[in-house]
Tab-separated table of C-alpha atoms in Angstrom:
chain	number	residue	atom	x	y	z
A	159	UNK	CA	-19.446	9.245	-1.605
A	160	UNK	CA	-17.308	12.458	-2.710
A	161	UNK	CA	-20.264	13.894	-1.339
A	162	UNK	CA	-18.598	12.647	2.654
A	163	UNK	CA	-15.154	11.876	1.378
A	164	UNK	CA	-13.883	14.632	-0.630
A	165	UNK	CA	-12.572	11.328	-3.110
A	166	UNK	CA	-14.387	9.407	-5.495
A	167	UNK	CA	-14.402	6.524	-4.790
A	168	UNK	CA	-12.131	4.682	-7.674
A	169	UNK	CA	-9.393	6.536	-5.368
A	170	UNK	CA	-11.406	6.169	-1.593
A	171	UNK	CA	-10.483	2.529	-2.749
A	172	UNK	CA	-6.794	2.694	-3.808
A	173	UNK	CA	-6.277	4.438	-0.747
A	174	UNK	CA	-8.258	1.725	1.443
A	175	UNK	CA	-5.853	-0.623	-0.654
A	176	UNK	CA	-2.302	1.088	-0.260
A	177	UNK	CA	-3.089	1.904	3.702
A	178	UNK	CA	-4.002	-2.313	4.863
A	179	UNK	CA	-1.114	-2.509	2.247
A	180	UNK	CA	1.307	-0.600	4.530
A	181	UNK	CA	0.072	-2.057	7.904
A	182	UNK	CA	0.689	-5.505	6.458
A	183	UNK	CA	3.717	-4.309	4.814
A	184	UNK	CA	5.068	-2.818	8.651
A	185	UNK	CA	3.284	-6.073	10.871
A	186	UNK	CA	4.131	-8.647	8.784
A	187	UNK	CA	6.960	-10.527	6.782
A	188	UNK	CA	4.865	-11.285	3.568
A	189	UNK	CA	7.125	-10.796	0.426
A	190	UNK	CA	5.405	-7.642	-1.202
A	191	UNK	CA	3.585	-9.439	-3.305
A	192	UNK	CA	1.367	-11.781	-1.168
A	193	UNK	CA	0.227	-8.278	-0.079
A	194	UNK	CA	-0.491	-7.007	-2.945
A	195	UNK	CA	-3.223	-9.882	-3.416
A	196	UNK	CA	-3.664	-9.662	-0.130
A	197	UNK	CA	-4.966	-6.492	-0.817
A	198	UNK	CA	-7.074	-7.335	-3.471
A	199	UNK	CA	-4.550	-5.857	-7.274
A	200	UNK	CA	-4.685	-9.572	-9.291
A	201	UNK	CA	-1.478	-7.176	-10.963
A	202	UNK	CA	1.656	-6.951	-8.587
A	203	UNK	CA	3.286	-3.677	-11.333
A	204	UNK	CA	0.214	-2.292	-10.632
A	205	UNK	CA	0.195	-2.560	-7.180
A	206	UNK	CA	3.614	-1.109	-7.276
A	207	UNK	CA	3.105	1.666	-9.359
A	208	UNK	CA	0.184	2.798	-7.043
A	209	UNK	CA	1.881	2.349	-4.034
A	210	UNK	CA	5.031	3.822	-5.382
A	211	UNK	CA	2.334	7.171	-6.949
A	212	UNK	CA	0.861	7.152	-2.595
A	213	UNK	CA	4.603	7.162	-0.511
A	214	UNK	CA	7.154	8.387	-3.881
A	215	UNK	CA	8.807	5.020	-3.085
A	216	UNK	CA	8.643	1.078	-3.818
A	217	UNK	CA	7.028	-1.298	-1.289
A	218	UNK	CA	10.082	-3.266	-0.042
A	219	UNK	CA	12.161	-0.146	0.336
A	220	UNK	CA	9.266	1.778	2.187
A	221	UNK	CA	9.101	-1.238	4.646
A	222	UNK	CA	13.138	-0.797	4.868
A	223	UNK	CA	12.321	2.387	5.762
A	224	UNK	CA	9.514	2.801	8.650
A	225	UNK	CA	11.903	-0.858	10.264
A	226	UNK	CA	14.888	1.402	10.562
A	227	UNK	CA	13.327	4.833	12.126
A	228	UNK	CA	10.868	2.131	14.478
A	229	UNK	CA	14.336	0.623	15.924
A	230	UNK	CA	16.123	3.962	16.482
């Protein structure tokens, strides 16, 4: 996997989950908790930590920021 993507399997999975979560945050009104479960996280706090590491913001704040930018 590393030869193909430059990432470990675990990092690739995390990246795909966070990408799917960000799509759901923008395109649905699901709660952050529902989205975390839908993309495969059983521990909501773990999802928050990984999302924050990736985007430097909480899922809820990221959603609000992104949606406000699309309205401009």
